[in-house]
XYZ file of C-alpha atoms in Angstrom:
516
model
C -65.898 15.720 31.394
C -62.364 15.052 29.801
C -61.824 12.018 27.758
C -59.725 10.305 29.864
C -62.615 10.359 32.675
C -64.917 9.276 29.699
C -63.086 6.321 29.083
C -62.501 5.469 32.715
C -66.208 5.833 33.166
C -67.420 3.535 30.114
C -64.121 1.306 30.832
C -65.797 0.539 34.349
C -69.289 0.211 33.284
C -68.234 -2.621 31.012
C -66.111 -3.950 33.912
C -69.269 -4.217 36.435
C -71.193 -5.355 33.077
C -68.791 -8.257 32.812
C -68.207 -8.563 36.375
C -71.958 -9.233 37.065
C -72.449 -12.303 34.019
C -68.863 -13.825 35.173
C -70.191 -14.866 38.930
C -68.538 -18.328 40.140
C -71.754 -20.423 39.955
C -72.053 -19.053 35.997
C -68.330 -19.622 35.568
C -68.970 -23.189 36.736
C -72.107 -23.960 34.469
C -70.065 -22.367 31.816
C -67.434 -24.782 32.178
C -69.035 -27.850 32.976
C -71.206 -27.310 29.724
C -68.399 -26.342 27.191
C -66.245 -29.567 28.903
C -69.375 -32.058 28.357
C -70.147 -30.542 25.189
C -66.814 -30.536 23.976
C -66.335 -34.118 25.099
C -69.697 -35.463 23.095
C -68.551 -33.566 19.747
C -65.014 -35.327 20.573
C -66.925 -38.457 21.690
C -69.078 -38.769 18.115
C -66.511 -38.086 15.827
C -63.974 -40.899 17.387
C -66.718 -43.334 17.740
C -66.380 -44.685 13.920
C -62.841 -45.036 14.784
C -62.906 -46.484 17.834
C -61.578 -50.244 16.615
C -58.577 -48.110 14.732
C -57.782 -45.805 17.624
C -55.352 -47.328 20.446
C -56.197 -46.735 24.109
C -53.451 -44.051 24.010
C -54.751 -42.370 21.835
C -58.321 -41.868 22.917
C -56.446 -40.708 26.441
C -55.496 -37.751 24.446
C -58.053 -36.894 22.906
C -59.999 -36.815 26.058
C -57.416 -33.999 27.436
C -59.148 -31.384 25.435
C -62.286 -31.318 27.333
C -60.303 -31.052 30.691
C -58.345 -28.500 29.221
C -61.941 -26.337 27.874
C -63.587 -27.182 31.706
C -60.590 -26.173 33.564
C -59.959 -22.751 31.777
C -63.599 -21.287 31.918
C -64.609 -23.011 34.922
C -61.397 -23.510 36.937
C -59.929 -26.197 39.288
C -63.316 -27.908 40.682
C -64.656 -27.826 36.797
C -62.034 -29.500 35.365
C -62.456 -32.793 38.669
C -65.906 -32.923 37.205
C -64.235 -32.972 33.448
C -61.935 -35.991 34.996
C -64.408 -38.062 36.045
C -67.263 -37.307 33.056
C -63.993 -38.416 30.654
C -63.303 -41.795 32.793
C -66.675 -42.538 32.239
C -66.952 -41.620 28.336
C -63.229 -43.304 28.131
C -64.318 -46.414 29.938
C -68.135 -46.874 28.515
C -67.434 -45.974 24.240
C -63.725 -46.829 24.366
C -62.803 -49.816 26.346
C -63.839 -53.310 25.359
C -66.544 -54.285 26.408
C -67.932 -51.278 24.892
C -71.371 -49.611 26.118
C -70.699 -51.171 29.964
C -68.268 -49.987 32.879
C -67.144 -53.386 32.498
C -63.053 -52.599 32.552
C -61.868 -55.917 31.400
C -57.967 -56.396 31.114
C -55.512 -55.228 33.493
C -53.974 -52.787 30.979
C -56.990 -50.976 30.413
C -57.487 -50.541 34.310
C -53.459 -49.503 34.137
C -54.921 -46.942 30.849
C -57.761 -45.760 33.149
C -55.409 -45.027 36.332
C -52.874 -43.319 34.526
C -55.541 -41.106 32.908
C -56.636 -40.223 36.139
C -53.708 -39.697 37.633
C -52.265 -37.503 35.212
C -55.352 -35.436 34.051
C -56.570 -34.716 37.466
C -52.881 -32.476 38.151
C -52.682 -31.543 34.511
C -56.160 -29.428 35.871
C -54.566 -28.719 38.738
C -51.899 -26.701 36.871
C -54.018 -25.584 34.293
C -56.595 -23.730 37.131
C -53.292 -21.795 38.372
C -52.064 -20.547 35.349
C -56.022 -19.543 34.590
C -56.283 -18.071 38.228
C -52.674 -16.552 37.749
C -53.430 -15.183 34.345
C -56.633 -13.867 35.997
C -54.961 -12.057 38.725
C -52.377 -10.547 36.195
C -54.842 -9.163 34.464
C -57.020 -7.493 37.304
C -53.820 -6.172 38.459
C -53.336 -4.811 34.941
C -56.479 -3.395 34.757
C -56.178 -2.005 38.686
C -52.702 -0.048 37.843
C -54.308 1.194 34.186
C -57.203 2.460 36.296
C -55.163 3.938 39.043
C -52.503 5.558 36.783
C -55.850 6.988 34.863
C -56.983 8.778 38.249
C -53.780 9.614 38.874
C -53.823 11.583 35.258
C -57.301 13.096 36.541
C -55.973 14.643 39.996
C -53.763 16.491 38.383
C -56.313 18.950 36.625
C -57.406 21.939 37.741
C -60.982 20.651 39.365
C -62.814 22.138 42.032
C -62.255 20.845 45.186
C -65.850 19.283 45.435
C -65.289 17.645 42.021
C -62.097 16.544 42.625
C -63.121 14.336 45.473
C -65.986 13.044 43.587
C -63.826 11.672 41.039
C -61.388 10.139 43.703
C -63.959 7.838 45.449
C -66.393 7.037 41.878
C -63.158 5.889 40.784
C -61.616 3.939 44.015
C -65.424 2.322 44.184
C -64.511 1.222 41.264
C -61.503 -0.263 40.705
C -61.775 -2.281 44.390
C -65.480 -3.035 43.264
C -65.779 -1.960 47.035
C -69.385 -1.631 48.370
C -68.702 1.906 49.573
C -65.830 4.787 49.796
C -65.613 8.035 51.812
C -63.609 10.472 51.811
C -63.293 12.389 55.214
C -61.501 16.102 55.547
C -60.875 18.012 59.597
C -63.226 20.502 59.676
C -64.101 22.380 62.935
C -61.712 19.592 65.138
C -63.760 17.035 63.253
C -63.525 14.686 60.461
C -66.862 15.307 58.207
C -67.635 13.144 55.690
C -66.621 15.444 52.459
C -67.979 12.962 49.535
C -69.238 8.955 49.063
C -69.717 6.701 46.797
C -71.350 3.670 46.646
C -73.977 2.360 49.210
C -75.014 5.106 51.154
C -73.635 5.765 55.122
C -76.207 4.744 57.923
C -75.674 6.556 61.047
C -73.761 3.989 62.235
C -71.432 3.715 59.655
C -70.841 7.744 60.330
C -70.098 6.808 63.725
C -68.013 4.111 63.418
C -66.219 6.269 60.804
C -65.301 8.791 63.542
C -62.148 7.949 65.330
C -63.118 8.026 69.352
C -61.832 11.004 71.174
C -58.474 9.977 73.303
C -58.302 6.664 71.329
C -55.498 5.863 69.039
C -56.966 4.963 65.259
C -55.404 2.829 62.773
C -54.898 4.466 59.679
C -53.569 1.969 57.062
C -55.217 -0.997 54.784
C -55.273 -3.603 57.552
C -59.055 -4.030 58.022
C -60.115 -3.504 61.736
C -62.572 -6.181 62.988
C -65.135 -3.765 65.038
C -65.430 -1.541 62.034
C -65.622 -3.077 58.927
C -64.108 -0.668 57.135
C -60.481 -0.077 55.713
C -59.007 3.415 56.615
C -56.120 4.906 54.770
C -54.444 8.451 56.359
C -54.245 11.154 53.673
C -50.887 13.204 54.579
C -49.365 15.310 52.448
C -45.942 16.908 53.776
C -46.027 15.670 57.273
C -49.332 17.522 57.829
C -52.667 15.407 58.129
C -54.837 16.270 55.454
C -57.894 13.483 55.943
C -59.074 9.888 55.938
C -59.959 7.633 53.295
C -62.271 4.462 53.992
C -63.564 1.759 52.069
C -65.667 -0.979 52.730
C -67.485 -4.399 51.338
C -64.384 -5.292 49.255
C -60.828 -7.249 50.312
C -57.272 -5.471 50.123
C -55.032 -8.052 49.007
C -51.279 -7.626 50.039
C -50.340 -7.294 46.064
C -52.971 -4.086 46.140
C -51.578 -2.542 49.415
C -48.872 -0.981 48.278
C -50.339 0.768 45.476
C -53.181 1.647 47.053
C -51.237 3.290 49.588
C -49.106 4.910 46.845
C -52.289 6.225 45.845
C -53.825 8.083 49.082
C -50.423 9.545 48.864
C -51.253 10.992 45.594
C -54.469 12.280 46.704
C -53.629 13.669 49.578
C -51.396 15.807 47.183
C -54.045 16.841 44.953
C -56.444 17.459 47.713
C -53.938 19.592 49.253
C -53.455 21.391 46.052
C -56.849 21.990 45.296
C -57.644 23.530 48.698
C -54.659 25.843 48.430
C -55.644 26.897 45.134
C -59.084 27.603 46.541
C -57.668 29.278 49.291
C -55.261 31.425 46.690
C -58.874 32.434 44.984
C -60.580 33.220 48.265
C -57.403 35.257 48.768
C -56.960 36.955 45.641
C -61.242 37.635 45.519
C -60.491 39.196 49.022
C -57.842 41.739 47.895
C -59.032 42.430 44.507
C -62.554 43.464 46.633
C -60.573 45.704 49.136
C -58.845 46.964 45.984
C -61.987 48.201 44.819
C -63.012 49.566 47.799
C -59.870 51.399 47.922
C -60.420 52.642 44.884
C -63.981 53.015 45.064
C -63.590 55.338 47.974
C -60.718 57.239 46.259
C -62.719 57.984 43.695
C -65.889 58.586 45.485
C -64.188 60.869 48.142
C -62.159 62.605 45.349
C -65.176 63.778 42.889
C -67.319 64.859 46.270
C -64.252 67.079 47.390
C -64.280 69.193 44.291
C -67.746 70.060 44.018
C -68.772 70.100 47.957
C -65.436 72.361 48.168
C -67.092 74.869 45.268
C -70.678 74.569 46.471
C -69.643 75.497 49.814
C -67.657 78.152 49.163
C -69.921 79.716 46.657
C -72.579 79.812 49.172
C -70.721 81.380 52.440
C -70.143 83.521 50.064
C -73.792 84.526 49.046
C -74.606 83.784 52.473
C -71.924 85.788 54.147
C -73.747 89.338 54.750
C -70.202 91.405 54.407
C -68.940 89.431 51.424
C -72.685 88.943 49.887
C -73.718 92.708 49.813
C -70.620 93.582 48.161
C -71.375 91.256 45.305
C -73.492 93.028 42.032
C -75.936 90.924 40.147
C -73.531 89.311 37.567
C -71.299 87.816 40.269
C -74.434 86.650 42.250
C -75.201 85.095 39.177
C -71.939 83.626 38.290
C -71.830 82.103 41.607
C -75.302 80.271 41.644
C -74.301 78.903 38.360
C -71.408 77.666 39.856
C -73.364 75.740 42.572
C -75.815 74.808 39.920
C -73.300 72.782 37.943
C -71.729 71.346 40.924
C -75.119 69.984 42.358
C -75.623 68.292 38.823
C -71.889 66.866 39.196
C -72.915 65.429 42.451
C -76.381 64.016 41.296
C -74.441 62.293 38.216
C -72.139 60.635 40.565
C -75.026 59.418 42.777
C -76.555 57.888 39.944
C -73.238 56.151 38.204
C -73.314 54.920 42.123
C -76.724 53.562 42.365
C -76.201 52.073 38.672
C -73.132 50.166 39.283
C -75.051 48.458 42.590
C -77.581 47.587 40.377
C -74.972 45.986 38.012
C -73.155 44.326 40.763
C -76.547 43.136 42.639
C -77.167 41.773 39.439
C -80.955 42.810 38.873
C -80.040 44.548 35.954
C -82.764 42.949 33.568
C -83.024 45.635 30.581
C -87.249 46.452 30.054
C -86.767 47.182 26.084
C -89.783 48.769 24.443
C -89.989 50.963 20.784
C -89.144 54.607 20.577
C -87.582 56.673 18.487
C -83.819 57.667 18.575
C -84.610 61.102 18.189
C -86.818 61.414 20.797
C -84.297 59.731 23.120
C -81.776 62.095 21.866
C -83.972 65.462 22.624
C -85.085 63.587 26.352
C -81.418 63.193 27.512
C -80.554 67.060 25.969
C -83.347 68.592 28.033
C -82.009 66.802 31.212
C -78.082 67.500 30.396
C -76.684 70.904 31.625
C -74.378 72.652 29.298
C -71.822 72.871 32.229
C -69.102 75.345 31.069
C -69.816 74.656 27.573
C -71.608 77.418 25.914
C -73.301 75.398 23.228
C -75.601 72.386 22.705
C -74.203 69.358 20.911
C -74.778 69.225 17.102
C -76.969 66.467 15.794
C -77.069 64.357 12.855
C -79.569 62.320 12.761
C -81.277 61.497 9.565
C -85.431 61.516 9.704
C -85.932 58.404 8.627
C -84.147 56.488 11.342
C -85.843 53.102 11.580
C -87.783 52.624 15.248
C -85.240 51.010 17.749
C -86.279 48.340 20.512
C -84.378 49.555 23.563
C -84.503 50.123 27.458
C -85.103 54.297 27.152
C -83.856 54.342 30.568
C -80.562 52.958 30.163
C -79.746 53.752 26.665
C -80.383 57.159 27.991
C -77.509 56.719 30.710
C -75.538 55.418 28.235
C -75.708 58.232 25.775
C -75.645 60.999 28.963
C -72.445 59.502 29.961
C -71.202 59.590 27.081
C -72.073 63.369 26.701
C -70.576 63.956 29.981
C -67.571 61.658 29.105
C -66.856 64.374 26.299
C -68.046 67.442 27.618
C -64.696 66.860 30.264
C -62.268 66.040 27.505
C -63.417 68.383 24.183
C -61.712 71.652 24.410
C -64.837 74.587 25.987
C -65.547 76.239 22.386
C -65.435 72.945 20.359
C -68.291 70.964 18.976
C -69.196 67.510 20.446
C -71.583 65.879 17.507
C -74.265 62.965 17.728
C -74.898 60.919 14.852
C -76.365 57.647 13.620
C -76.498 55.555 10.729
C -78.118 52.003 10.157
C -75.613 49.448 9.929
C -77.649 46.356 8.646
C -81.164 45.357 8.831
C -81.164 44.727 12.135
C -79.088 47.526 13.934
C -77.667 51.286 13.905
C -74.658 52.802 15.002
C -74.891 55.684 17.647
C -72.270 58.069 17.747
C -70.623 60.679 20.587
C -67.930 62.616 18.562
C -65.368 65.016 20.434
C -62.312 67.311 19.571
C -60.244 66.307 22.713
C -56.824 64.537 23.159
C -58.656 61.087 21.684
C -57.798 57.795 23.508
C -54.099 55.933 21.854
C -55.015 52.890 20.265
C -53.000 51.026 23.774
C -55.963 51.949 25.755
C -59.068 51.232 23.913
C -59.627 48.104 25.268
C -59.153 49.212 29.105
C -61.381 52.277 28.906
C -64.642 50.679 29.974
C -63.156 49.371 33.173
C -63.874 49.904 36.187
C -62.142 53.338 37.680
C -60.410 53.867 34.028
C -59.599 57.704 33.898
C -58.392 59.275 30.815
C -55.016 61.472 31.386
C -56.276 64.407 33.203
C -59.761 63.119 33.820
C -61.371 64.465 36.775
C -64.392 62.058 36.541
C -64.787 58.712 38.739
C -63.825 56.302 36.272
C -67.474 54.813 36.172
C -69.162 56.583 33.265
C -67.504 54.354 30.627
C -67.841 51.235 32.764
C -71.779 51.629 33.252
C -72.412 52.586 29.467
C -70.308 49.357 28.318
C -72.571 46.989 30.894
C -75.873 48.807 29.452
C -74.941 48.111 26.061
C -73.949 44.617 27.057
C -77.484 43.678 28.808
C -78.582 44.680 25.067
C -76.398 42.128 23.563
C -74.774 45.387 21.505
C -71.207 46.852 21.388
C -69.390 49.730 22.316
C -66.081 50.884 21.167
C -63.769 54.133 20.853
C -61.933 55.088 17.458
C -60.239 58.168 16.037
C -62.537 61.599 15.148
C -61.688 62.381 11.494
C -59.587 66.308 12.391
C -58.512 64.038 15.692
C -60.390 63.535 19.087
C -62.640 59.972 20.195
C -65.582 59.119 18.641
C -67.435 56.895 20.833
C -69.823 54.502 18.906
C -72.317 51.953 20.335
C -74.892 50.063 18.626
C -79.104 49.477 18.994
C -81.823 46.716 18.047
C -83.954 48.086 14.763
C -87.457 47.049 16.116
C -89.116 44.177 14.247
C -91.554 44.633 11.713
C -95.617 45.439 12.875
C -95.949 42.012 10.860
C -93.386 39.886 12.778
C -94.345 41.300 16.276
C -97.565 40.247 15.684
């Protein structure tokens, strides 16, 4: 939640807060007691004065609790202020004091003309009160509005977005209830409320009546009950705003209008941009496929193309008998490696599903990393290459807490990844170190081109080939989400003599002591 919406939010709560203690019944008690009260503190401290005070005087004095009744209670306090200061003005201040008893005609003249002038004097007071009022709900209104209006343009979801719009309208019109209605399927559905919630009736009423004109502006329809405002943005409907339970005065019909202008705008916006993201998820997807299948169909040529034509050739009786025992050999090699550079493809395949299905949930237990190391050399052919990878691992490795499974994919790939780029006769080296207490660093070390420092950071995407790669672009991908699910990292630098050195990083296992 922004701060703006923060403030709106605890701006309005205080509102309501206020709104609910300030009825008109508690206004008027209000009133009425700060006039009396203010006329019996007024009332005591004149009364020791009362023989040195003219009738003129006391008349003036007697304003103030008019004044007091007429601002906190309004118009009808400040009548009752009128006549409780007659009384006070006739019974303490006129001879005969303590009776009603008027006396002379002047002080019936004094009486009148307090009377007469007080009783408009809270007449005029009440409007400026009432107008001062008004002023500042309008104020408040346009502040509020102009707040909302700061919201809409964000970059909200569309379902959040409307949220916001009819919280806030609810708000500001203190209206019993707001919807918001978009066209879906030829009909307007009710996309968010706030408020009182809709009975079945009020969802029917809300629905305009097929072959029926419908007002759409702020002039309240009597077989309703509710306001409706059209949403258009650019000629082009875009929904229907309603609210109910409150009263749209003619000063807030323009803005309010002004304002389902506004949101039809940002509504508008925010289901283009959604339909921009459903567009651009759709073509990034096909892209994939595209590329996917490229890929895919690219790395099953090669080898299907050898594998078949290594076998009608062992299979062809003319061709086959022909053949002595070292090119027999040569070719079942052939289809030997070419099998294993299918079944590696299958699995990068059925790894990145898993990854994308997203059940990937790494099962870590202890091992060693040099039994890992000799498990994942026994299962790797040597291809073309006519020597096993050179390992430095010192003995006293600490244990490591990993998923042997996909650490060994990770570290396979890797292989793989170099056995393709390291020239046939040159050594490709594993090694580890411990880094800290709490992890080591694995490294795959070739003698190939390397990768330029411009492309480090791509290389573990999806379908990323080095130059002249013949792989599928997925090896480096699946060993960077493996590491990931470990919460490690992965990363390419420089081979001291030149090539890539590929180095990821593994958990140390915990002590027996803290396991326990």
């Amino acid at each position: 939640m922004t701060p703006t919406s923060r403030a709106m939010m605890e701006h309005d709560i205080a509102r309501r807060e206020d709104h609910d203690t300030k009825t008109p019944r508690g206004l008027s008690i209000a009133g009425s007691s700060a006039a009396l009260a203010s006329m019996a503190v007024l009332t005591l401290a004149m009364l020791p004065f009362r023989g040195e005070l003219s009738i003129a005087t006391t008349a003036l004095v007697l304003v103030m609790p008019v004044v007091v009744g007429v601002v906190i209670g309004g118009f009808r306090v400040g009548v009752i202020s009128v006549v409780g200061g007659f009384l006070v003005y006739d019974f303490f201040f006129i001879p005969p004091y303590l009776t009603l008893d008027v006396g002379a005609t002047e002080n019936w003249v004094a009486l009148g003309v307090y009377v007469v002038i007080m009783l408009p004097v809270a007449r005029v007071v009440a409007s400026m009160n009432t107008a001062r009022t008004q002023a500042r709900q309008r104020a408040m209104q346009i502040r509020q509005l102009f707040e909302l209006s700061a919201l809409l343009v964000e970059d909200k979801p569309l379902e959040d977005l409307l949220t916001v719009i009819v919280t806030a309208l609810r708000d500001v019109f203190d209206a019993h209830q707001v919807a918001l209605l978009l066209p879906r399927d030829g009909d307007l559905e009710i996309a968010a409320s706030a408020g009182a919630p809709l009975t079945d009736d009020d969802r029917l009423r809300l629905q305009p009546t097929p072959g029926m004109p419908t007002s759409l502006d702020v002039n309240q329809p009597e077989d309703t009950g509710f306001f409706r405002i059209a949403l258009v943005a650019a000629g082009r409907p875009i929904g229907m705003l309603t609210v109910s339970g409150t009263e749209i005065t003619a000063r807030q019909r323009e803005p309010l209008l002004l304002f389902a202008n506004q949101i039809a705008l940002a509504v508008e916006r925010a289901q283009l941009r959604e339909q921009a993201l459903r567009a651009g998820l759709t073509e990034e997807v096909e892209r994939l496929a595209r590329t996917l299948v490229a890929a895919v169909s690219h790395d099953l040529r090669a080898p299907l193309a050898s594998i078949k034509a290594s076998s009608s050739t062992l299979a062809d009786p003319q061709l086959g008998s022909g053949l002595d025992g070292g090119a027999r050999h040569e070719l079942s090699v052939l289809i030997d490696t070419q099998v294993d550079r299918l079944a590696a493809l299958v699995t990068n395949l059925l790894d990145m599903s898993r990854v994308q299905a997203g059940v990937l949930q790494p099962r870590a237990g202890i091992t060693r990393l040099h039994d890992l190391v000799d498990t994942v050399l026994a299962d790797l052919p040597l291809g073309r290459r006519n020597r096993p990878p050179i390992l430095d691992l010192p003995d006293d490795l600490p244990l490591i807490d990993v998923d042997v499974v996909l650490i060994a994919r990770v570290l396979t790939n890797l292989l793989e990844n170099a056995t393709r780029h390291a020239p046939k006769d040159s050594p490709i080296t594993i090694a580890a170190r411990p880094t800290d207490p709490t992890a080591i660093t694995v490294s795959v070390t070739d003698h190939g081109p390397g990768v330029s420092p411009d492309r480090r950071s791509e290389i573990f995407g999806l379908f990323i080939r080095r130059h002249g790669d013949s792989g599928s672009g997925l090896g480096l991908a699946i060993a960077k989400t493996f590491i990931d699910a470990h919460r490690q990292r992965i990363w390419v630098e420089d081979a001291p003599g030149g090539g890539a050195r590929f180095c990821f990083t593994l958990p140390i296992a915990a002590p027996l002591q803290e396991r326990s």
